[in-house]
Amino acid sequence: MRRVVRLDLSSESAQGMEREQARADARRADRALNVEAAWRRARRNKPLREACDTLRAMAGNRERCMYCGDAHGSDIDHFWPKAPYPERMFRWPNMLLCCAECGRIKGTQFPLSDGQAILIDPTVDDPWLFLDFDPQTGNIVPRYDSKREAYILRGEQTVAILQFDRREAMARGYQRTFRRITRRVEAALTQQHPDAAALLHDLGEADDHGLLGWCFDGLGRHVAPFDAPFDELRARHPTVWEACRQGYRQL
Ligand SMILES: [Zn+2]
């Protein structure tokens, strides 16, 4: 899972969505709103086509699902599900790009804590504050808080809701990406003076799944022996390591 920067819609599409939401709200007040029918109708129109294109642009070159980061992002997901929360159905900040499997698994599951979402929103949250990666299995697992001696709730719930620790193809994808990232760092370490910009470019090419966040800022910094090449890079070329750590967020 990678942190995603939300782009703005054109003012024309933003206004079009406002009108759709106002229309849905009015129909709901009259108890005449059919959520699925309203969505299907609006989905064909320009504002939502633009919203889908913008989500694809936000998801990067590979247009990956914003939840699993593994499969192709094929459609708009309502972070707050539209059936129980139709008042957010046409709200741009409530839209993410997701794959068919994450959409099916998530369904209308959406636990709250004090009225706040528990599920990680990659356009708002840094996923690696809540999640961890297990290089041995390739699974995305909840992050463990050693001070509280418990798993972090939002990570635990996100993994459970999206079944991140039970999806074999996804785990294999994460392992492949992790091996590619590690090889890029190892290749840089064979050079006497590795070039930070070149390494950062290579790392960006290798990182299909948003794992650089885990490697540079998440718990990946502390998982021996998997952190060995990263540790070596940090020890021998601290400015290169820091440039990569600062730079991956802009990739
Ligand atoms: Zn997915």
PDB file of C-alpha atoms and ligand atoms in Angstrom:
ATOM      1  CA  MET A   1       0.000   0.000   0.000  1.00  0.00           C
ATOM      2  CA  ARG A   2       1.411   3.362  -0.888  1.00  0.00           C
ATOM      3  CA  ARG A   3       0.652   6.894   0.207  1.00  0.00           C
ATOM      4  CA  VAL A   4      -1.367   8.589  -2.561  1.00  0.00           C
ATOM      5  CA  VAL A   5      -1.508  12.326  -3.176  1.00  0.00           C
ATOM      6  CA  ARG A   6      -5.023  13.431  -4.118  1.00  0.00           C
ATOM      7  CA  LEU A   7      -5.253  15.687  -7.173  1.00  0.00           C
ATOM      8  CA  ASP A   8      -7.952  18.286  -7.763  1.00  0.00           C
ATOM      9  CA  LEU A   9     -10.782  17.816 -10.232  1.00  0.00           C
ATOM     10  CA  SER A  10     -11.516  20.519 -12.787  1.00  0.00           C
ATOM     11  CA  SER A  11     -13.959  23.095 -11.413  1.00  0.00           C
ATOM     12  CA  GLU A  12     -16.494  21.959 -14.016  1.00  0.00           C
ATOM     13  CA  SER A  13     -16.425  18.365 -12.786  1.00  0.00           C
ATOM     14  CA  ALA A  14     -16.327  19.425  -9.126  1.00  0.00           C
ATOM     15  CA  GLN A  15     -19.480  21.474  -9.691  1.00  0.00           C
ATOM     16  CA  GLY A  16     -21.089  18.597 -11.583  1.00  0.00           C
ATOM     17  CA  MET A  17     -20.451  16.322  -8.595  1.00  0.00           C
ATOM     18  CA  GLU A  18     -21.907  18.915  -6.215  1.00  0.00           C
ATOM     19  CA  ARG A  19     -25.074  18.923  -8.319  1.00  0.00           C
ATOM     20  CA  GLU A  20     -25.241  15.108  -8.313  1.00  0.00           C
ATOM     21  CA  GLN A  21     -24.863  15.059  -4.536  1.00  0.00           C
ATOM     22  CA  ALA A  22     -27.534  17.728  -4.084  1.00  0.00           C
ATOM     23  CA  ARG A  23     -29.874  15.734  -6.298  1.00  0.00           C
ATOM     24  CA  ALA A  24     -29.166  12.515  -4.350  1.00  0.00           C
ATOM     25  CA  ASP A  25     -29.665  14.322  -1.024  1.00  0.00           C
ATOM     26  CA  ALA A  26     -33.013  15.707  -2.210  1.00  0.00           C
ATOM     27  CA  ARG A  27     -34.195  12.285  -3.357  1.00  0.00           C
ATOM     28  CA  ARG A  28     -33.055  10.761  -0.082  1.00  0.00           C
ATOM     29  CA  ALA A  29     -35.063  13.385   1.820  1.00  0.00           C
ATOM     30  CA  ASP A  30     -38.094  12.281  -0.239  1.00  0.00           C
ATOM     31  CA  ARG A  31     -37.228   8.623   0.493  1.00  0.00           C
ATOM     32  CA  ALA A  32     -36.915   8.106  -3.257  1.00  0.00           C
ATOM     33  CA  LEU A  33     -33.169   7.494  -3.610  1.00  0.00           C
ATOM     34  CA  ASN A  34     -32.063   4.269  -5.275  1.00  0.00           C
ATOM     35  CA  VAL A  35     -28.329   4.377  -4.584  1.00  0.00           C
ATOM     36  CA  GLU A  36     -27.231   1.843  -7.196  1.00  0.00           C
ATOM     37  CA  ALA A  37     -29.417   3.302  -9.968  1.00  0.00           C
ATOM     38  CA  ALA A  38     -28.320   6.870  -9.175  1.00  0.00           C
ATOM     39  CA  TRP A  39     -24.673   5.806  -9.241  1.00  0.00           C
ATOM     40  CA  ARG A  40     -24.997   3.844 -12.507  1.00  0.00           C
ATOM     41  CA  ARG A  41     -26.650   6.808 -14.197  1.00  0.00           C
ATOM     42  CA  ALA A  42     -24.128   9.365 -12.955  1.00  0.00           C
ATOM     43  CA  ARG A  43     -21.174   7.048 -13.659  1.00  0.00           C
ATOM     44  CA  ARG A  44     -21.717   7.504 -17.421  1.00  0.00           C
ATOM     45  CA  ASN A  45     -21.478  11.295 -17.200  1.00  0.00           C
ATOM     46  CA  LYS A  46     -18.437  13.501 -17.609  1.00  0.00           C
ATOM     47  CA  PRO A  47     -17.755  14.462 -13.964  1.00  0.00           C
ATOM     48  CA  LEU A  48     -17.426  10.848 -12.852  1.00  0.00           C
ATOM     49  CA  ARG A  49     -15.507   9.803 -15.955  1.00  0.00           C
ATOM     50  CA  GLU A  50     -13.055  12.586 -15.127  1.00  0.00           C
ATOM     51  CA  ALA A  51     -12.978  11.468 -11.480  1.00  0.00           C
ATOM     52  CA  CYS A  52     -12.028   7.942 -12.596  1.00  0.00           C
ATOM     53  CA  ASP A  53      -9.306   9.261 -14.938  1.00  0.00           C
ATOM     54  CA  THR A  54      -7.941  11.460 -12.135  1.00  0.00           C
ATOM     55  CA  LEU A  55      -7.853   8.505  -9.719  1.00  0.00           C
ATOM     56  CA  ARG A  56      -5.874   6.555 -12.331  1.00  0.00           C
ATOM     57  CA  ALA A  57      -3.410   9.430 -12.640  1.00  0.00           C
ATOM     58  CA  MET A  58      -3.098   9.525  -8.827  1.00  0.00           C
ATOM     59  CA  ALA A  59      -2.410   5.779  -8.763  1.00  0.00           C
ATOM     60  CA  GLY A  60       0.745   6.166 -10.888  1.00  0.00           C
ATOM     61  CA  ASN A  61       1.935   4.607 -14.160  1.00  0.00           C
ATOM     62  CA  ARG A  62       0.745   1.144 -13.302  1.00  0.00           C
ATOM     63  CA  GLU A  63      -2.718   2.282 -12.178  1.00  0.00           C
ATOM     64  CA  ARG A  64      -2.620  -0.102  -9.236  1.00  0.00           C
ATOM     65  CA  CYS A  65      -5.446  -0.575  -6.746  1.00  0.00           C
ATOM     66  CA  MET A  66      -4.986   1.926  -3.904  1.00  0.00           C
ATOM     67  CA  TYR A  67      -5.703  -0.712  -1.271  1.00  0.00           C
ATOM     68  CA  CYS A  68      -3.709  -3.821  -2.190  1.00  0.00           C
ATOM     69  CA  GLY A  69      -1.257  -2.076  -4.551  1.00  0.00           C
ATOM     70  CA  ASP A  70      -1.044  -5.367  -6.408  1.00  0.00           C
ATOM     71  CA  ALA A  71      -3.862  -5.661  -8.937  1.00  0.00           C
ATOM     72  CA  HIS A  72      -5.026  -3.256 -11.619  1.00  0.00           C
ATOM     73  CA  GLY A  73      -7.285  -0.511 -10.262  1.00  0.00           C
ATOM     74  CA  SER A  74     -10.415  -0.966 -12.312  1.00  0.00           C
ATOM     75  CA  ASP A  75     -13.110   1.194 -10.750  1.00  0.00           C
ATOM     76  CA  ILE A  76     -14.082   3.843  -8.240  1.00  0.00           C
ATOM     77  CA  ASP A  77     -14.400   2.662  -4.645  1.00  0.00           C
ATOM     78  CA  HIS A  78     -16.359   4.631  -2.078  1.00  0.00           C
ATOM     79  CA  PHE A  79     -14.150   4.729   1.006  1.00  0.00           C
ATOM     80  CA  TRP A  80     -17.290   5.326   3.098  1.00  0.00           C
ATOM     81  CA  PRO A  81     -19.516   2.768   1.308  1.00  0.00           C
ATOM     82  CA  LYS A  82     -22.238   4.471  -0.701  1.00  0.00           C
ATOM     83  CA  ALA A  83     -25.167   2.291   0.402  1.00  0.00           C
ATOM     84  CA  PRO A  84     -24.952   3.107   4.128  1.00  0.00           C
ATOM     85  CA  TYR A  85     -23.463   6.594   3.506  1.00  0.00           C
ATOM     86  CA  PRO A  86     -25.221   8.019   0.400  1.00  0.00           C
ATOM     87  CA  GLU A  87     -24.492  11.536   1.685  1.00  0.00           C
ATOM     88  CA  ARG A  88     -20.866  10.910   0.597  1.00  0.00           C
ATOM     89  CA  MET A  89     -21.662   9.173  -2.688  1.00  0.00           C
ATOM     90  CA  PHE A  90     -20.512  12.045  -4.942  1.00  0.00           C
ATOM     91  CA  ARG A  91     -17.891  13.524  -2.628  1.00  0.00           C
ATOM     92  CA  TRP A  92     -14.498  13.543  -4.332  1.00  0.00           C
ATOM     93  CA  PRO A  93     -12.472  12.927  -1.114  1.00  0.00           C
ATOM     94  CA  ASN A  94     -14.533   9.742  -0.631  1.00  0.00           C
ATOM     95  CA  MET A  95     -13.367   8.194  -3.916  1.00  0.00           C
ATOM     96  CA  LEU A  96     -10.457   5.810  -4.354  1.00  0.00           C
ATOM     97  CA  LEU A  97      -9.356   3.519  -7.180  1.00  0.00           C
ATOM     98  CA  CYS A  98      -9.661  -0.158  -6.374  1.00  0.00           C
ATOM     99  CA  CYS A  99      -9.376  -3.577  -7.987  1.00  0.00           C
ATOM    100  CA  ALA A 100     -12.296  -5.941  -8.398  1.00  0.00           C
ATOM    101  CA  GLU A 101     -11.084  -8.226  -5.604  1.00  0.00           C
ATOM    102  CA  CYS A 102     -10.590  -5.488  -2.974  1.00  0.00           C
ATOM    103  CA  GLY A 103     -13.975  -4.015  -3.933  1.00  0.00           C
ATOM    104  CA  ARG A 104     -15.657  -7.392  -3.534  1.00  0.00           C
ATOM    105  CA  ILE A 105     -13.898  -8.234  -0.256  1.00  0.00           C
ATOM    106  CA  LYS A 106     -14.462  -4.805   1.292  1.00  0.00           C
ATOM    107  CA  GLY A 107     -18.158  -4.643   0.391  1.00  0.00           C
ATOM    108  CA  THR A 108     -19.914  -2.486   2.973  1.00  0.00           C
ATOM    109  CA  GLN A 109     -17.510  -3.280   5.824  1.00  0.00           C
ATOM    110  CA  PHE A 110     -16.553   0.018   7.408  1.00  0.00           C
ATOM    111  CA  PRO A 111     -15.961  -0.027  11.170  1.00  0.00           C
ATOM    112  CA  LEU A 112     -15.841   3.298  13.012  1.00  0.00           C
ATOM    113  CA  SER A 113     -14.202   4.434  16.229  1.00  0.00           C
ATOM    114  CA  ASP A 114     -15.723   7.589  17.762  1.00  0.00           C
ATOM    115  CA  GLY A 115     -17.275   8.330  14.368  1.00  0.00           C
ATOM    116  CA  GLN A 116     -13.887   8.122  12.603  1.00  0.00           C
ATOM    117  CA  ALA A 117     -12.927   5.599   9.950  1.00  0.00           C
ATOM    118  CA  ILE A 118     -10.696   2.767  11.132  1.00  0.00           C
ATOM    119  CA  LEU A 119      -9.789   1.558   7.633  1.00  0.00           C
ATOM    120  CA  ILE A 120      -6.640   3.204   6.290  1.00  0.00           C
ATOM    121  CA  ASP A 121      -7.282   5.843   3.627  1.00  0.00           C
ATOM    122  CA  PRO A 122      -4.081   6.009   1.522  1.00  0.00           C
ATOM    123  CA  THR A 123      -4.951   9.539   0.369  1.00  0.00           C
ATOM    124  CA  VAL A 124      -5.032  10.726   3.998  1.00  0.00           C
ATOM    125  CA  ASP A 125      -2.920   8.321   6.059  1.00  0.00           C
ATOM    126  CA  ASP A 126       0.640   7.077   5.755  1.00  0.00           C
ATOM    127  CA  PRO A 127      -0.109   3.336   5.489  1.00  0.00           C
ATOM    128  CA  TRP A 128       3.215   2.227   6.973  1.00  0.00           C
ATOM    129  CA  LEU A 129       2.421   3.874  10.295  1.00  0.00           C
ATOM    130  CA  PHE A 130      -0.210   1.150  10.705  1.00  0.00           C
ATOM    131  CA  LEU A 131       1.021  -1.702   8.531  1.00  0.00           C
ATOM    132  CA  ASP A 132       4.077  -3.910   8.377  1.00  0.00           C
ATOM    133  CA  PHE A 133       5.498  -6.191   5.701  1.00  0.00           C
ATOM    134  CA  ASP A 134       6.730  -9.734   6.311  1.00  0.00           C
ATOM    135  CA  PRO A 135       9.485 -10.417   3.752  1.00  0.00           C
ATOM    136  CA  GLN A 136       9.412 -14.146   4.525  1.00  0.00           C
ATOM    137  CA  THR A 137       5.752 -14.624   3.576  1.00  0.00           C
ATOM    138  CA  GLY A 138       5.181 -11.494   1.474  1.00  0.00           C
ATOM    139  CA  ASN A 139       2.142 -10.708   3.591  1.00  0.00           C
ATOM    140  CA  ILE A 140       1.014  -7.273   4.661  1.00  0.00           C
ATOM    141  CA  VAL A 141       0.388  -7.533   8.387  1.00  0.00           C
ATOM    142  CA  PRO A 142      -0.593  -5.088  11.158  1.00  0.00           C
ATOM    143  CA  ARG A 143       2.175  -3.049  12.718  1.00  0.00           C
ATOM    144  CA  TYR A 144       3.062  -4.046  16.256  1.00  0.00           C
ATOM    145  CA  ASP A 145       3.287  -1.307  18.871  1.00  0.00           C
ATOM    146  CA  SER A 146       5.965  -2.565  21.252  1.00  0.00           C
ATOM    147  CA  LYS A 147       5.219   0.135  23.859  1.00  0.00           C
ATOM    148  CA  ARG A 148       1.581  -0.936  24.133  1.00  0.00           C
ATOM    149  CA  GLU A 149       2.452  -4.566  23.413  1.00  0.00           C
ATOM    150  CA  ALA A 150      -0.416  -4.791  20.959  1.00  0.00           C
ATOM    151  CA  TYR A 151      -1.059  -4.521  17.242  1.00  0.00           C
ATOM    152  CA  ILE A 152      -2.140  -1.089  16.043  1.00  0.00           C
ATOM    153  CA  LEU A 153      -5.921  -1.217  15.717  1.00  0.00           C
ATOM    154  CA  ARG A 154      -6.225   0.526  12.356  1.00  0.00           C
ATOM    155  CA  GLY A 155      -3.586  -1.772  10.847  1.00  0.00           C
ATOM    156  CA  GLU A 156      -5.190  -4.832  12.389  1.00  0.00           C
ATOM    157  CA  GLN A 157      -8.640  -3.907  11.097  1.00  0.00           C
ATOM    158  CA  THR A 158      -7.419  -2.935   7.619  1.00  0.00           C
ATOM    159  CA  VAL A 159      -5.604  -6.269   7.244  1.00  0.00           C
ATOM    160  CA  ALA A 160      -8.688  -8.132   8.493  1.00  0.00           C
ATOM    161  CA  ILE A 161     -11.203  -6.251   6.323  1.00  0.00           C
ATOM    162  CA  LEU A 162      -9.168  -6.539   3.117  1.00  0.00           C
ATOM    163  CA  GLN A 163      -7.754  -9.985   4.004  1.00  0.00           C
ATOM    164  CA  PHE A 164      -4.221  -8.772   3.279  1.00  0.00           C
ATOM    165  CA  ASP A 165      -2.652 -11.721   5.097  1.00  0.00           C
ATOM    166  CA  ARG A 166      -4.630 -14.322   3.146  1.00  0.00           C
ATOM    167  CA  ARG A 167      -4.022 -13.366  -0.483  1.00  0.00           C
ATOM    168  CA  GLU A 168      -1.308 -15.511  -2.033  1.00  0.00           C
ATOM    169  CA  ALA A 169      -0.975 -13.749  -5.395  1.00  0.00           C
ATOM    170  CA  MET A 170      -0.684 -10.413  -3.623  1.00  0.00           C
ATOM    171  CA  ALA A 171       2.011 -11.797  -1.280  1.00  0.00           C
ATOM    172  CA  ARG A 172       4.023 -13.095  -4.228  1.00  0.00           C
ATOM    173  CA  GLY A 173       3.765  -9.678  -5.895  1.00  0.00           C
ATOM    174  CA  TYR A 174       5.082  -7.937  -2.786  1.00  0.00           C
ATOM    175  CA  GLN A 175       7.954 -10.411  -2.498  1.00  0.00           C
ATOM    176  CA  ARG A 176       8.952  -9.860  -6.136  1.00  0.00           C
ATOM    177  CA  THR A 177       8.947  -6.113  -5.626  1.00  0.00           C
ATOM    178  CA  PHE A 178      10.951  -6.398  -2.413  1.00  0.00           C
ATOM    179  CA  ARG A 179      13.585  -8.537  -4.177  1.00  0.00           C
ATOM    180  CA  ARG A 180      13.800  -5.982  -7.000  1.00  0.00           C
ATOM    181  CA  ILE A 181      14.248  -3.098  -4.549  1.00  0.00           C
ATOM    182  CA  THR A 182      16.912  -5.003  -2.613  1.00  0.00           C
ATOM    183  CA  ARG A 183      18.812  -5.840  -5.801  1.00  0.00           C
ATOM    184  CA  ARG A 184      18.813  -2.161  -6.820  1.00  0.00           C
ATOM    185  CA  VAL A 185      20.349  -1.179  -3.466  1.00  0.00           C
ATOM    186  CA  GLU A 186      22.887  -4.007  -3.680  1.00  0.00           C
ATOM    187  CA  ALA A 187      23.863  -2.887  -7.192  1.00  0.00           C
ATOM    188  CA  ALA A 188      24.388   0.662  -5.927  1.00  0.00           C
ATOM    189  CA  LEU A 189      26.609  -0.685  -3.142  1.00  0.00           C
ATOM    190  CA  THR A 190      28.987  -2.196  -5.700  1.00  0.00           C
ATOM    191  CA  GLN A 191      29.810   1.347  -6.838  1.00  0.00           C
ATOM    192  CA  GLN A 192      32.350   3.481  -5.039  1.00  0.00           C
ATOM    193  CA  HIS A 193      30.200   6.614  -5.360  1.00  0.00           C
ATOM    194  CA  PRO A 194      26.585   5.674  -6.067  1.00  0.00           C
ATOM    195  CA  ASP A 195      24.532   8.370  -7.696  1.00  0.00           C
ATOM    196  CA  ALA A 196      21.513   9.249  -5.529  1.00  0.00           C
ATOM    197  CA  ALA A 197      19.317  10.415  -8.414  1.00  0.00           C
ATOM    198  CA  ALA A 198      20.043   7.269 -10.456  1.00  0.00           C
ATOM    199  CA  LEU A 199      19.365   4.997  -7.487  1.00  0.00           C
ATOM    200  CA  LEU A 200      16.160   6.828  -6.667  1.00  0.00           C
ATOM    201  CA  HIS A 201      15.031   6.448 -10.275  1.00  0.00           C
ATOM    202  CA  ASP A 202      15.834   2.714 -10.182  1.00  0.00           C
ATOM    203  CA  LEU A 203      14.019   2.280  -6.875  1.00  0.00           C
ATOM    204  CA  GLY A 204      10.957   4.049  -8.261  1.00  0.00           C
ATOM    205  CA  GLU A 205      11.003   1.726 -11.280  1.00  0.00           C
ATOM    206  CA  ALA A 206      11.267  -1.304  -9.011  1.00  0.00           C
ATOM    207  CA  ASP A 207       8.619  -0.358  -6.478  1.00  0.00           C
ATOM    208  CA  ASP A 208       5.286  -1.574  -7.813  1.00  0.00           C
ATOM    209  CA  HIS A 209       3.735  -1.869  -4.358  1.00  0.00           C
ATOM    210  CA  GLY A 210       4.722   1.184  -2.305  1.00  0.00           C
ATOM    211  CA  LEU A 211       7.300  -0.795  -0.320  1.00  0.00           C
ATOM    212  CA  LEU A 212       9.848   2.034  -0.288  1.00  0.00           C
ATOM    213  CA  GLY A 213       7.760   3.565   2.495  1.00  0.00           C
ATOM    214  CA  TRP A 214       8.273   0.406   4.537  1.00  0.00           C
ATOM    215  CA  CYS A 215      11.998   0.252   3.693  1.00  0.00           C
ATOM    216  CA  PHE A 216      12.892   3.882   4.410  1.00  0.00           C
ATOM    217  CA  ASP A 217      10.329   5.056   6.955  1.00  0.00           C
ATOM    218  CA  GLY A 218       8.469   1.976   8.191  1.00  0.00           C
ATOM    219  CA  LEU A 219       9.598  -0.986  10.231  1.00  0.00           C
ATOM    220  CA  GLY A 220      11.670  -2.247   7.289  1.00  0.00           C
ATOM    221  CA  ARG A 221      14.516  -0.247   8.786  1.00  0.00           C
ATOM    222  CA  HIS A 222      14.680  -2.684  11.673  1.00  0.00           C
ATOM    223  CA  VAL A 223      14.009  -6.128  10.204  1.00  0.00           C
ATOM    224  CA  ALA A 224      17.320  -7.998  10.119  1.00  0.00           C
ATOM    225  CA  PRO A 225      18.633  -9.552   7.938  1.00  0.00           C
ATOM    226  CA  PHE A 226      16.354  -7.954   5.350  1.00  0.00           C
ATOM    227  CA  ASP A 227      17.491  -4.458   6.256  1.00  0.00           C
ATOM    228  CA  ALA A 228      21.163  -5.371   5.634  1.00  0.00           C
ATOM    229  CA  PRO A 229      21.626  -3.663   2.242  1.00  0.00           C
ATOM    230  CA  PHE A 230      19.674  -0.618   3.435  1.00  0.00           C
ATOM    231  CA  ASP A 231      21.739  -0.464   6.627  1.00  0.00           C
ATOM    232  CA  GLU A 232      24.914  -0.718   4.609  1.00  0.00           C
ATOM    233  CA  LEU A 233      23.752   2.059   2.284  1.00  0.00           C
ATOM    234  CA  ARG A 234      22.938   4.246   5.283  1.00  0.00           C
ATOM    235  CA  ALA A 235      26.303   3.540   6.948  1.00  0.00           C
ATOM    236  CA  ARG A 236      28.517   3.910   3.887  1.00  0.00           C
ATOM    237  CA  HIS A 237      26.608   6.554   1.914  1.00  0.00           C
ATOM    238  CA  PRO A 238      24.433   8.486   4.380  1.00  0.00           C
ATOM    239  CA  THR A 239      23.730  11.362   1.979  1.00  0.00           C
ATOM    240  CA  VAL A 240      22.582   8.936  -0.759  1.00  0.00           C
ATOM    241  CA  TRP A 241      20.373   7.097   1.727  1.00  0.00           C
ATOM    242  CA  GLU A 242      18.855  10.349   2.971  1.00  0.00           C
ATOM    243  CA  ALA A 243      18.279  11.622  -0.594  1.00  0.00           C
ATOM    244  CA  CYS A 244      16.428   8.382  -1.395  1.00  0.00           C
ATOM    245  CA  ARG A 245      14.442   8.578   1.830  1.00  0.00           C
ATOM    246  CA  GLN A 246      13.388  12.145   1.068  1.00  0.00           C
ATOM    247  CA  GLY A 247      12.887  11.527  -2.631  1.00  0.00           C
ATOM    248  CA  TYR A 248      10.769   8.368  -2.757  1.00  0.00           C
ATOM    249  CA  ARG A 249       7.728  10.275  -1.480  1.00  0.00           C
ATOM    250  CA  GLN A 250       7.746  12.413  -4.619  1.00  0.00           C
ATOM    251  CA  LEU A 251       8.012   9.465  -7.023  1.00  0.00           C
TER     252      LEU A 251
HETATM  253 ZN    ZN B   1      -6.899  -4.340  -4.630  1.00  0.00          ZN
END
